[in-house]
PDB file of C-alpha atoms and ligand atoms in Angstrom:
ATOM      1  CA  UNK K   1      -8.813  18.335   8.273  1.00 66.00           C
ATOM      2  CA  UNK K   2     -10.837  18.244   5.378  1.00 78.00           C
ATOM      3  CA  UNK K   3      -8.486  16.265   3.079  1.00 95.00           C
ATOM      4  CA  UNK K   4      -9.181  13.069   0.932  1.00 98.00           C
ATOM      5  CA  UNK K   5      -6.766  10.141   1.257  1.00 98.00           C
ATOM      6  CA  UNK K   6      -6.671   7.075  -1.377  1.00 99.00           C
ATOM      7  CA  UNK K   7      -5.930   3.887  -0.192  1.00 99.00           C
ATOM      8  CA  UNK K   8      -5.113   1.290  -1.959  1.00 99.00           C
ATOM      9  CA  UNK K   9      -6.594  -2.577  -1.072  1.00 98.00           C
ATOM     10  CA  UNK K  10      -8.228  -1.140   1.977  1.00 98.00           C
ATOM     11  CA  UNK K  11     -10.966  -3.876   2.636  1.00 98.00           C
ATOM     12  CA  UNK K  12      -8.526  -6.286   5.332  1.00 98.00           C
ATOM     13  CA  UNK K  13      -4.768  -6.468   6.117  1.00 98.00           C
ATOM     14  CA  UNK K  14      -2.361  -3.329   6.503  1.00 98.00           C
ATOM     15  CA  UNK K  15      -4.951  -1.348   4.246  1.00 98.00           C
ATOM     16  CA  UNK K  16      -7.420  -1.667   6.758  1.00 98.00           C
ATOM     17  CA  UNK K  17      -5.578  -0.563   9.762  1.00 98.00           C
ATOM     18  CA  UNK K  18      -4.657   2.363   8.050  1.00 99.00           C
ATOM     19  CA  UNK K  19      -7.921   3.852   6.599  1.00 98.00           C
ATOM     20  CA  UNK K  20      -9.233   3.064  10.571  1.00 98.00           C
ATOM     21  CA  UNK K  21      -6.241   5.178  12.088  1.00 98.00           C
ATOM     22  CA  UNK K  22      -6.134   8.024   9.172  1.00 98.00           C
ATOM     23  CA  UNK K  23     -10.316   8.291   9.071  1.00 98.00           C
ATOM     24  CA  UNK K  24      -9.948   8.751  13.228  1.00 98.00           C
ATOM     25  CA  UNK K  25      -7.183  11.689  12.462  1.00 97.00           C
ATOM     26  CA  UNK K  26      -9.686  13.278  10.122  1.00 97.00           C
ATOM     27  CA  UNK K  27      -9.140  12.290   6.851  1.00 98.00           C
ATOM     28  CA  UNK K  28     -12.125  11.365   4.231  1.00 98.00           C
ATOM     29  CA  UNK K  29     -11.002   7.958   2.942  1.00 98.00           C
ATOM     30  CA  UNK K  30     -11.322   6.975  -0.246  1.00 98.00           C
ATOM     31  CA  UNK K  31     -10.242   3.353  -0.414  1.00 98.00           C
ATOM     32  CA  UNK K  32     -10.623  -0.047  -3.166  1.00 98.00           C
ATOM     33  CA  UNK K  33     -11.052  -3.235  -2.537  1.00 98.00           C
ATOM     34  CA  UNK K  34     -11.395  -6.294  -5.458  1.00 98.00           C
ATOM     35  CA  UNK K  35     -13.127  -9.062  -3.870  1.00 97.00           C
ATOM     36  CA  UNK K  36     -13.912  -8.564  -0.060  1.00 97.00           C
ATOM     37  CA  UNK K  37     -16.723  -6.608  -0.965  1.00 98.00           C
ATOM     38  CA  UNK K  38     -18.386  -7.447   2.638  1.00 98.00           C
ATOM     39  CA  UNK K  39     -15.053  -6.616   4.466  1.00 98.00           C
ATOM     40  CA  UNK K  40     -15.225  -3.553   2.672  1.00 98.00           C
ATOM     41  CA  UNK K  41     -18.914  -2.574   3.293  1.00 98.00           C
ATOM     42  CA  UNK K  42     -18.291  -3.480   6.786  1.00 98.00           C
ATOM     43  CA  UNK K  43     -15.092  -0.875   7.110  1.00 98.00           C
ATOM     44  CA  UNK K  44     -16.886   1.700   5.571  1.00 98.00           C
ATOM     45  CA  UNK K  45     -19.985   1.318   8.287  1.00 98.00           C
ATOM     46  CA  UNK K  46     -17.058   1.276  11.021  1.00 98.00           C
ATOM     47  CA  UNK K  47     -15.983   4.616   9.852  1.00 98.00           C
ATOM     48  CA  UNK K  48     -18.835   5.979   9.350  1.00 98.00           C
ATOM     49  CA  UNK K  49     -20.670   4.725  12.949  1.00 98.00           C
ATOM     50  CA  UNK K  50     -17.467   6.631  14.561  1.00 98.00           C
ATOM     51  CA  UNK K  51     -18.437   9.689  12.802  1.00 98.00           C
ATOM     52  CA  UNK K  52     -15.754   8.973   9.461  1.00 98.00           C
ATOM     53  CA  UNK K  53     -16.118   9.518   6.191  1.00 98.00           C
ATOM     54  CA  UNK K  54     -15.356   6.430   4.060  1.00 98.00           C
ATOM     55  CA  UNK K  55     -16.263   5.243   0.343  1.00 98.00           C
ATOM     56  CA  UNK K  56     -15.467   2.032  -1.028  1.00 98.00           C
ATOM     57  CA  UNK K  57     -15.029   1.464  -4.236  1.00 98.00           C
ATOM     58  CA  UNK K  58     -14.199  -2.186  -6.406  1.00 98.00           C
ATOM     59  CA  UNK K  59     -11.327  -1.298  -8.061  1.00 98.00           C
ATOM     60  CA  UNK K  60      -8.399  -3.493  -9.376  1.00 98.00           C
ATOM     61  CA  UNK K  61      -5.292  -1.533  -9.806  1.00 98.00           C
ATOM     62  CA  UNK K  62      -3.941  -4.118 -12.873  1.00 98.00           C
ATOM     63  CA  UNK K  63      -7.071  -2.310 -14.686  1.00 98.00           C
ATOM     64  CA  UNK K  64      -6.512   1.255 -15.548  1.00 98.00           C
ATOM     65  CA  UNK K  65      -9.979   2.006 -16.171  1.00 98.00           C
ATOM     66  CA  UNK K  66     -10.540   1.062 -12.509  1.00 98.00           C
ATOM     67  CA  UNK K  67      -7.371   3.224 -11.088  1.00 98.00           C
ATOM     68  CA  UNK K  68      -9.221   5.824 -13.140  1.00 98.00           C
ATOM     69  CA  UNK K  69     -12.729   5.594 -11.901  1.00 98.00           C
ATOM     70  CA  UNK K  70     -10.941   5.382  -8.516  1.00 98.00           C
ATOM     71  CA  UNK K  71      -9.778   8.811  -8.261  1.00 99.00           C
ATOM     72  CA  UNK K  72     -13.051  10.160  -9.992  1.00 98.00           C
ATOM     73  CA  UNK K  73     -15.254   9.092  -7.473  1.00 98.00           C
ATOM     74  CA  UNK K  74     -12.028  10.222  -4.661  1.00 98.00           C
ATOM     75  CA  UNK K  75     -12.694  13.537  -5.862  1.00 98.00           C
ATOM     76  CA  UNK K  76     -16.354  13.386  -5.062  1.00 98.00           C
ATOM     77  CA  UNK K  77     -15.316  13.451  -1.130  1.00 98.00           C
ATOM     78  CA  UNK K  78     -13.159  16.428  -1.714  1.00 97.00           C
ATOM     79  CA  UNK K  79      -9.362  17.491  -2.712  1.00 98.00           C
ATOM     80  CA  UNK K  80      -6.838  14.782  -2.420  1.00 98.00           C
ATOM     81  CA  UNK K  81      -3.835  15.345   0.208  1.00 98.00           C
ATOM     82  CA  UNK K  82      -2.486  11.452  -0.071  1.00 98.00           C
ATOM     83  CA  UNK K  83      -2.328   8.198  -1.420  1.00 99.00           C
ATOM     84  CA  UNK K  84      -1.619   5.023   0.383  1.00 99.00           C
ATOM     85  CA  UNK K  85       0.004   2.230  -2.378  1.00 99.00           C
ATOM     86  CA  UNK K  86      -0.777  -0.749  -0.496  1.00 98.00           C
ATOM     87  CA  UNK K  87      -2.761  -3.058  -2.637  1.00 98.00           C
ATOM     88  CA  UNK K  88      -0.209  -5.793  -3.153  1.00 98.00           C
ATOM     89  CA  UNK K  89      -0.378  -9.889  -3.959  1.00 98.00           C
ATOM     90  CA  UNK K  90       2.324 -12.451  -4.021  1.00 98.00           C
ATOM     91  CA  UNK K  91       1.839 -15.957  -5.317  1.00 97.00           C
ATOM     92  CA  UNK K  92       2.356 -19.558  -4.570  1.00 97.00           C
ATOM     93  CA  UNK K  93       5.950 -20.388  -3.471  1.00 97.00           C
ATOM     94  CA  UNK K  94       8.026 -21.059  -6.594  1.00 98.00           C
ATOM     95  CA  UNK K  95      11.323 -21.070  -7.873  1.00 98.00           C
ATOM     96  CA  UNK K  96      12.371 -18.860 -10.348  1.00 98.00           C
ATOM     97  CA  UNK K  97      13.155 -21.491 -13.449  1.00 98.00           C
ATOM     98  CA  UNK K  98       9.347 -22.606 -12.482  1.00 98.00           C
ATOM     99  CA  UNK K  99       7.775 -18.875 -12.951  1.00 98.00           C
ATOM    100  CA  UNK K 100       5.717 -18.014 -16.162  1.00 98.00           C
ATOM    101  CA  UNK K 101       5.195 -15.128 -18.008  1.00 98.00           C
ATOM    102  CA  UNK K 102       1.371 -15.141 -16.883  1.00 98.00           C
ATOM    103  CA  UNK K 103       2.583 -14.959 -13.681  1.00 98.00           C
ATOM    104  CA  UNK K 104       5.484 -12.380 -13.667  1.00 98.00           C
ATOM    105  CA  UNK K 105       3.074  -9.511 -15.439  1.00 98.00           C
ATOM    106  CA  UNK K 106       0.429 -10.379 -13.145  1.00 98.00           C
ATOM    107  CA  UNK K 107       2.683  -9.719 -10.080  1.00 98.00           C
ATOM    108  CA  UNK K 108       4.156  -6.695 -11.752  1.00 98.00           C
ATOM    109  CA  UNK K 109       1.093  -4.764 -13.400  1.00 98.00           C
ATOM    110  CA  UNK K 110      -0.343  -5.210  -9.743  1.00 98.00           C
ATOM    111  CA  UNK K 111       2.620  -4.168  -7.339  1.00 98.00           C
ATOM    112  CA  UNK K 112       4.206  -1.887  -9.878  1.00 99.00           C
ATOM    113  CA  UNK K 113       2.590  -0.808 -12.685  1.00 98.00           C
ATOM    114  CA  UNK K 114      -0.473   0.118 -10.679  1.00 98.00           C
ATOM    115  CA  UNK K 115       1.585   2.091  -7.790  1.00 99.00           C
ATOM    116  CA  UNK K 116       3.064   3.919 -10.562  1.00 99.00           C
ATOM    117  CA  UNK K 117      -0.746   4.579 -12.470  1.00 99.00           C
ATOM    118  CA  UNK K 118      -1.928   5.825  -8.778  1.00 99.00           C
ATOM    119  CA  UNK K 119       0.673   8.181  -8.244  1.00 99.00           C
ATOM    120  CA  UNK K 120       0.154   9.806 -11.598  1.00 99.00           C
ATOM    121  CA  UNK K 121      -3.513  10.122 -10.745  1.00 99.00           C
ATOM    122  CA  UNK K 122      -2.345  11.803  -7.251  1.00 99.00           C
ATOM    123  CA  UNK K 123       0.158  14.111  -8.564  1.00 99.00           C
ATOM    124  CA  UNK K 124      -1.928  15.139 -11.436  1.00 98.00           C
ATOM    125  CA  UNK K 125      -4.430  16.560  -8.222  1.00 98.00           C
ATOM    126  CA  UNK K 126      -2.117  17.109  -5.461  1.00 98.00           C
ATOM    127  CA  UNK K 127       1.574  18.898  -7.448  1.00 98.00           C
ATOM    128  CA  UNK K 128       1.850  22.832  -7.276  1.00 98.00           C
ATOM    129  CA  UNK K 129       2.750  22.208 -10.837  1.00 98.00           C
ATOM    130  CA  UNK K 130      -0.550  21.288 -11.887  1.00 97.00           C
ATOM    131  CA  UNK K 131      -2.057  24.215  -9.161  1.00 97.00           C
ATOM    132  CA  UNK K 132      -2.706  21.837  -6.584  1.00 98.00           C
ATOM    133  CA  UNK K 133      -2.072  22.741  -2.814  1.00 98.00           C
ATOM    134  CA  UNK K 134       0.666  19.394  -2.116  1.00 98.00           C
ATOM    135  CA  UNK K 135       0.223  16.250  -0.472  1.00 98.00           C
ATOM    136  CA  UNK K 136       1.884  12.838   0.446  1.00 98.00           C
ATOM    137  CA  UNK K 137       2.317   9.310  -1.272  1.00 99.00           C
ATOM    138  CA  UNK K 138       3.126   6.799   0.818  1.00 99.00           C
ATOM    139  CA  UNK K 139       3.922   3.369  -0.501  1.00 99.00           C
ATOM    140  CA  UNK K 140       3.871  -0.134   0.516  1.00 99.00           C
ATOM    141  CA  UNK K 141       7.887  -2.074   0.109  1.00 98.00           C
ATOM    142  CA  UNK K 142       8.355  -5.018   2.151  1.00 98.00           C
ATOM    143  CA  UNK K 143      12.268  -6.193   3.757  1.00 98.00           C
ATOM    144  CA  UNK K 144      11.933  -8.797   0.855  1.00 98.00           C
ATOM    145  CA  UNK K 145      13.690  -5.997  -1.650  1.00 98.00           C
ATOM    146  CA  UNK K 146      16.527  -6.665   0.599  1.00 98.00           C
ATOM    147  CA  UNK K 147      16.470 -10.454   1.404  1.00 97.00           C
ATOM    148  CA  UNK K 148      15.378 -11.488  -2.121  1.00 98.00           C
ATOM    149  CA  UNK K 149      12.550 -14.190  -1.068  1.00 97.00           C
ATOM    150  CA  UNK K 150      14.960 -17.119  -2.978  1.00 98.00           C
ATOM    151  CA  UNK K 151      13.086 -20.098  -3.157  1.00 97.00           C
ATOM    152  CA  UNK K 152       9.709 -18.526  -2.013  1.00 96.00           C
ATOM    153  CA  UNK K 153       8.797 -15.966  -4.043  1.00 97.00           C
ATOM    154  CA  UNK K 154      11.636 -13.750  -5.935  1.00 98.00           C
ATOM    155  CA  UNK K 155       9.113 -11.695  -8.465  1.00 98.00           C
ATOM    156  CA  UNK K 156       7.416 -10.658  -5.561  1.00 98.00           C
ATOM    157  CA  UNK K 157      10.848  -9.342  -4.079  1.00 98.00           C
ATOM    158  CA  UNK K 158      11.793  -7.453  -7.429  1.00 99.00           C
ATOM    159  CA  UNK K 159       8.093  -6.222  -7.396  1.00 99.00           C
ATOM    160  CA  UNK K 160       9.234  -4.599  -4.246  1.00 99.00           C
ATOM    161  CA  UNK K 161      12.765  -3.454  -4.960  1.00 99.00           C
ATOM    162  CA  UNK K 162      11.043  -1.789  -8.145  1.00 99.00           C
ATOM    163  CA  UNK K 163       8.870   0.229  -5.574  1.00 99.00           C
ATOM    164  CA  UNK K 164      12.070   1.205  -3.652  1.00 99.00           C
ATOM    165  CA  UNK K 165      13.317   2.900  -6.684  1.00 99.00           C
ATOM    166  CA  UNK K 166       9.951   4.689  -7.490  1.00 99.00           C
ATOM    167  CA  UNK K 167       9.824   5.892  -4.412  1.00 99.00           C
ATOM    168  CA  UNK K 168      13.440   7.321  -4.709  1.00 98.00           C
ATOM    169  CA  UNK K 169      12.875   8.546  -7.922  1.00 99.00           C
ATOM    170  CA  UNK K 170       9.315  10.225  -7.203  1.00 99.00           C
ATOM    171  CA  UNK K 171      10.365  11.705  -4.468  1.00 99.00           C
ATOM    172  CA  UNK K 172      12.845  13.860  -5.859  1.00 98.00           C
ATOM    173  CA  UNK K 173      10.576  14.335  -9.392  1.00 98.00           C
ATOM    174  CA  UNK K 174       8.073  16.104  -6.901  1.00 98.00           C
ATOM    175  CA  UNK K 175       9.939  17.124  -3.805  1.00 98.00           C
ATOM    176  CA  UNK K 176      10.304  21.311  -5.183  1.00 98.00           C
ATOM    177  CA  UNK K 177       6.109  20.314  -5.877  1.00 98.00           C
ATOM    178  CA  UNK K 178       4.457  20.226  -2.525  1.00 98.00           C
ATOM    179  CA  UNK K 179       4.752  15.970  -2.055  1.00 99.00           C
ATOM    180  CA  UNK K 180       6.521  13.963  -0.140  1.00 99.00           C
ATOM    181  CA  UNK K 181       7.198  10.672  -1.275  1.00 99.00           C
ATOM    182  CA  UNK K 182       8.215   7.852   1.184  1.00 99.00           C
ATOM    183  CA  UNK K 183       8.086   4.337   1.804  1.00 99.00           C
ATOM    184  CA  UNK K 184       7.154   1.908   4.390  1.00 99.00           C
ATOM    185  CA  UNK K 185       8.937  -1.666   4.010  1.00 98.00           C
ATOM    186  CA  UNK K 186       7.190  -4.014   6.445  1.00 98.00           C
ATOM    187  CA  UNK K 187       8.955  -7.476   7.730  1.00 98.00           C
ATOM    188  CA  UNK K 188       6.697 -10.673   8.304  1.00 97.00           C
ATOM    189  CA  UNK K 189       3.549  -9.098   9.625  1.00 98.00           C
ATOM    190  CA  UNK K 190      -0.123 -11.067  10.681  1.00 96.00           C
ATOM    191  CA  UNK K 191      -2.215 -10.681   7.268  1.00 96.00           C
ATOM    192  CA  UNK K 192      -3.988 -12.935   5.045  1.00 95.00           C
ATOM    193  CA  UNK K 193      -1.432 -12.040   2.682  1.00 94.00           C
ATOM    194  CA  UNK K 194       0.225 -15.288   3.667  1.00 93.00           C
ATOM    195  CA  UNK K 195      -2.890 -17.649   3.219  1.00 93.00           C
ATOM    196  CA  UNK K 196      -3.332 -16.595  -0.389  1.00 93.00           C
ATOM    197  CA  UNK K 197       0.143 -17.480  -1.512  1.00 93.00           C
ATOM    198  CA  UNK K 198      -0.424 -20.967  -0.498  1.00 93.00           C
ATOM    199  CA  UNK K 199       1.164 -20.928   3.181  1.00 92.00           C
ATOM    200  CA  UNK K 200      -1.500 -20.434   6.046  1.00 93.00           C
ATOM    201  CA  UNK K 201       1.499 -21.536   8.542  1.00 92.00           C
ATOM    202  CA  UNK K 202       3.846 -19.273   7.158  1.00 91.00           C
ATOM    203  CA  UNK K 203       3.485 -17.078  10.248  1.00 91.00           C
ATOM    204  CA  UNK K 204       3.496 -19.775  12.703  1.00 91.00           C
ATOM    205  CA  UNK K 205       6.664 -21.584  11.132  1.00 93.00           C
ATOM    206  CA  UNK K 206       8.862 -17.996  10.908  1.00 93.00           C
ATOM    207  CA  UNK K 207       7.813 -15.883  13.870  1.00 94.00           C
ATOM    208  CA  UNK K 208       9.810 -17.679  16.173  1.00 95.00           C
ATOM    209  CA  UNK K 209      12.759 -16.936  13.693  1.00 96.00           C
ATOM    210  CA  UNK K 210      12.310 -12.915  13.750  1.00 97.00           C
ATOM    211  CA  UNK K 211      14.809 -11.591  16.153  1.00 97.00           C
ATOM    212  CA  UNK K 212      12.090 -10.206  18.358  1.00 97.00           C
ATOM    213  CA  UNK K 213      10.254 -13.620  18.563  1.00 97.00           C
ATOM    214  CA  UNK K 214       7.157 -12.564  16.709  1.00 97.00           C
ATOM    215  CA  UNK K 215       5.365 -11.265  13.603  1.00 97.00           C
ATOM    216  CA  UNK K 216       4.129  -7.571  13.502  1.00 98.00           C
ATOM    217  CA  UNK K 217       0.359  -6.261  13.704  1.00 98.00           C
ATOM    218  CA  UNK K 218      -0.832  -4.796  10.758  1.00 98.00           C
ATOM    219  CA  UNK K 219      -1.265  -1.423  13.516  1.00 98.00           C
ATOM    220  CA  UNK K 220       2.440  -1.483  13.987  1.00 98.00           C
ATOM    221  CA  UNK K 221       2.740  -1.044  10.324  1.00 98.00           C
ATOM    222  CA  UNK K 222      -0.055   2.187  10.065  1.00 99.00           C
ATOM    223  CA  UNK K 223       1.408   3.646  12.445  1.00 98.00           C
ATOM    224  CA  UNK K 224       4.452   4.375  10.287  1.00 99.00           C
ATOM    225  CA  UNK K 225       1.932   5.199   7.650  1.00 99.00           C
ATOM    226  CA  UNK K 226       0.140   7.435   9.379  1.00 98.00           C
ATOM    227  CA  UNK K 227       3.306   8.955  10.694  1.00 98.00           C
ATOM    228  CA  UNK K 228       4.645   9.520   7.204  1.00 98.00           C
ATOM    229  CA  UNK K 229       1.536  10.552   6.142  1.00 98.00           C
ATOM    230  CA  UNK K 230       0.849  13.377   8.692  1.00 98.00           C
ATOM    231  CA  UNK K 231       3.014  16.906   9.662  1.00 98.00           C
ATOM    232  CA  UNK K 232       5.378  15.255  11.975  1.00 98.00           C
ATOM    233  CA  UNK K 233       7.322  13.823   9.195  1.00 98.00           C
ATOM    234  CA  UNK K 234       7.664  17.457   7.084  1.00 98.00           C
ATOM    235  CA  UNK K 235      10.661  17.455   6.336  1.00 98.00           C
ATOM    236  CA  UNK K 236      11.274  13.119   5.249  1.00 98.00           C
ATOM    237  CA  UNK K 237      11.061  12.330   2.002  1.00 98.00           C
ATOM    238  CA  UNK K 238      12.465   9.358  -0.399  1.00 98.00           C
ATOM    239  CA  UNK K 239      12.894   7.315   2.701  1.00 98.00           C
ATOM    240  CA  UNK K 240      12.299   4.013   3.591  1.00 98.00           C
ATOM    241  CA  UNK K 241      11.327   2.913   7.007  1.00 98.00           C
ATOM    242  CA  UNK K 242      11.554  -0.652   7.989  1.00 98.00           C
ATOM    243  CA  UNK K 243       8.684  -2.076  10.494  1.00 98.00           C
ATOM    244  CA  UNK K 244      10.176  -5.502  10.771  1.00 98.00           C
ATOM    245  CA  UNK K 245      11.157  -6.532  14.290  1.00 98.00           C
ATOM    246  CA  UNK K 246      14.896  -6.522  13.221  1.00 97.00           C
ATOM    247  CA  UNK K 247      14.553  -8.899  10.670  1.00 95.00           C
TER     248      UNK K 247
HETATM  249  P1  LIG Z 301      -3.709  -8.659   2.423  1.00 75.73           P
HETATM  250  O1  LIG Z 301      -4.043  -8.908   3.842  1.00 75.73           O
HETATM  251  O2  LIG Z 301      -3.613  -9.808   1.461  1.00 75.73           O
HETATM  252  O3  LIG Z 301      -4.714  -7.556   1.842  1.00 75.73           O
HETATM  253  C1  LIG Z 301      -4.551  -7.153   0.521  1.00 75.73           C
HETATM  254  C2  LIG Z 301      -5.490  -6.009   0.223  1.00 75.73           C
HETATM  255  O4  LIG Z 301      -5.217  -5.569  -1.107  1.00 75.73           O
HETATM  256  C3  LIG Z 301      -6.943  -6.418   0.252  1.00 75.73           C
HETATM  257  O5  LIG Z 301      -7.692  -5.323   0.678  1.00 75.73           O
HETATM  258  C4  LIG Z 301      -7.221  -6.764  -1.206  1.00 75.73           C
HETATM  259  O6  LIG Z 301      -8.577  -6.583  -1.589  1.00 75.73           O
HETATM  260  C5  LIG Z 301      -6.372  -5.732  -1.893  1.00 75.73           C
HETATM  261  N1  LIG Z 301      -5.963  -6.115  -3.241  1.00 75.73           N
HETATM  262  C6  LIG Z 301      -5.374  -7.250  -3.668  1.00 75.73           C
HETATM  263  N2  LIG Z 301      -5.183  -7.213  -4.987  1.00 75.73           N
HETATM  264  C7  LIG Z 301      -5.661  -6.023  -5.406  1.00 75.73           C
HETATM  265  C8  LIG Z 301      -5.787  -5.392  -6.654  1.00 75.73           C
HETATM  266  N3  LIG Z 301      -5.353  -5.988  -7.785  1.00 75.73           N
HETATM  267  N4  LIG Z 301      -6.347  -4.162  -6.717  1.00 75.73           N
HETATM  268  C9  LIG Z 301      -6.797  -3.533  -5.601  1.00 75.73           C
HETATM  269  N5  LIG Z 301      -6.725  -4.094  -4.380  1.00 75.73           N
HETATM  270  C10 LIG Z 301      -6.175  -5.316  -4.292  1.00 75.73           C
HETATM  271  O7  LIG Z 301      -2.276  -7.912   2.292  1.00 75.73           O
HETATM  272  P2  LIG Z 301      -1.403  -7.142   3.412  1.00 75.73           P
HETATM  273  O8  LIG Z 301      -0.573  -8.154   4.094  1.00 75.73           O
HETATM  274  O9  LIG Z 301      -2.233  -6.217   4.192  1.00 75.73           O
HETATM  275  O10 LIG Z 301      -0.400  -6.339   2.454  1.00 75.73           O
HETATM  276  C11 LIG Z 301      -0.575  -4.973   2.143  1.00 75.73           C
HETATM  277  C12 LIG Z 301       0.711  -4.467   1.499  1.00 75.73           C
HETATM  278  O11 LIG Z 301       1.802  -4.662   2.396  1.00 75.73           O
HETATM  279  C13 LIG Z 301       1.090  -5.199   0.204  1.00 75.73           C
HETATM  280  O12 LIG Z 301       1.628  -4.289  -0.712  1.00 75.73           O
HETATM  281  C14 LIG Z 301       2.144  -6.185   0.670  1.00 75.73           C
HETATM  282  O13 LIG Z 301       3.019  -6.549  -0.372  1.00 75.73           O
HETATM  283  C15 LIG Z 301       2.839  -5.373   1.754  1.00 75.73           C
HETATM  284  N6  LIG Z 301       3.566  -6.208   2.708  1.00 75.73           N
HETATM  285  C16 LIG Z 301       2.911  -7.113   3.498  1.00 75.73           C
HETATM  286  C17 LIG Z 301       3.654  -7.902   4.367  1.00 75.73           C
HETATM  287  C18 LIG Z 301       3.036  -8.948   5.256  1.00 75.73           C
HETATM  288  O14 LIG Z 301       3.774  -9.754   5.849  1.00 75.73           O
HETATM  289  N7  LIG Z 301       1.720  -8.976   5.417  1.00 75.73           N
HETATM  290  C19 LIG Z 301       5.045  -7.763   4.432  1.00 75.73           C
HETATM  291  C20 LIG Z 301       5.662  -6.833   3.606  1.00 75.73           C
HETATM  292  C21 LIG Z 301       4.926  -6.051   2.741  1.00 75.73           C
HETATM  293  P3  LIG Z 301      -9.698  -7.747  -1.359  1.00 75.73           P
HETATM  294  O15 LIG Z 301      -9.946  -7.743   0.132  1.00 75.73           O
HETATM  295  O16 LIG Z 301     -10.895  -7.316  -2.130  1.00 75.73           O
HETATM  296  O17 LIG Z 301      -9.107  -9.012  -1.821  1.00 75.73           O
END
């Protein structure tokens, strides 16, 4: 395999487990990071001490510029054959009467508006249409497009019902173009994803609650990456698949 895949917020979390699993299949991986710039360093030495190919690069994917120079230096490894849209944020829990404007564009330029800027930058490489040889997209939901998050965080929700659609909607723009376009939507899962919206316990206090007693592993949730990703899924696109323990 001698195929480049983006990845999106790959320094910790779900990001992480994937660019391990996808650089061990063979891919070159290309993946950005905002602040962990020593969790990032330290993946890309991982990779690389296993005999991987990975490049890091600080990018922010509310900054077009950056989603920009991202792909430029992607291309540097070789020609892209996927994109992982994982970087994601939520914010402190908050009703919706409390939410500003600051803080709705900031959750939407970063969950949406930069999915949708990375996808353009992979199709505009990887479509037939532009004489590219195909590829996959693969991007990050969550089961909160379904339950809504009321109380906790429902921006972040919408965020993610908006990537349902794209992924719906990209997936048949491109499907007679060589890319498959699918979804993962993850349930509560062990990340520091919790911690920076203000609730460290947030795990502790709803595992219990999940009908199969626990919180994923960000690995449970590469794996369907990596499965939607690879061959085995050929013939799957616009779908969603739910890694969330039944809840
Ligand atoms: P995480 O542990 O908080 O990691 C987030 C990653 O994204 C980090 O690598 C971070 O970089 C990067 N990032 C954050 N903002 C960014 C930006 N503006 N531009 C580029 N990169 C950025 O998150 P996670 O739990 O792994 O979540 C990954 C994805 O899964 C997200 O889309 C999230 O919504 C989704 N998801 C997670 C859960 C869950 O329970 N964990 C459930 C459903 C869906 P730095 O390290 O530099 O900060």
């Amino acid at each position: 395999m001698d195929k480049v895949l983006v990845v999106t917020g790959g320094s910790r979390g779900i990001g992480r487990a994937v660019c391990l699993r996808a650089a061990r299949l063979g891919w070159r991986v290309c993946f950005s990071y905002v602040a962990a710039k020593d969790a990032a360093d330290a993946l890309s030495g991982e990779i690389a001490a296993a005999g991987g190919t990975a490049l890091a690069v600080r990018s922010d994917v509310a900054v077009e510029a950056d989603i920009a120079d991202l792909f430029r230096q992607a291309d540097g490894l070789g020609p892209l054959g996927g994109l992982v849209n994982n970087a994601g944020v939520v914010d402190q829990a908050a009703r919706v009467d409390a939410m500003s404007a600051a803080r709705l564009t900031r959750m939407l330029t970063t969950n949406v508006v930069g999915s949708f800027l990375c996808a353009g930058e992979a199709v505009r490489r990887m479509s037939t249409r532009h004489g590219g040889a195909g590829g996959v997209i693969v991007n990050l939901s969550s089961v909160a497009s379904r339950i809504g998050a009321p109380g906790q965080y429902v921006d972040y929700a919408a965020s993610k019902g908006a990537i349902d659609t794209f992924t719906t909607g990209l997936a048949l723009e491109v499907a007679g173009e060589g890319i498959r376009v699918n979804a993962v939507a993850p349930g509560l899962i062990d990340t520091d994803i919790h911690a920076s919206g203000g609730q460290p316990d947030r795990m502790a206090r709803l595992g219990p609650t999940v009908p199969t007693g626990r919180a994923g592993t960000a690995e449970e949730v590469a794996a369907a990456v990596i499965w939607l990703l690879s061959d085995e899924s050929s013939y799957s696109t616009g779908t969603i698949v739910t890694v969330s323990g039944g809840r």
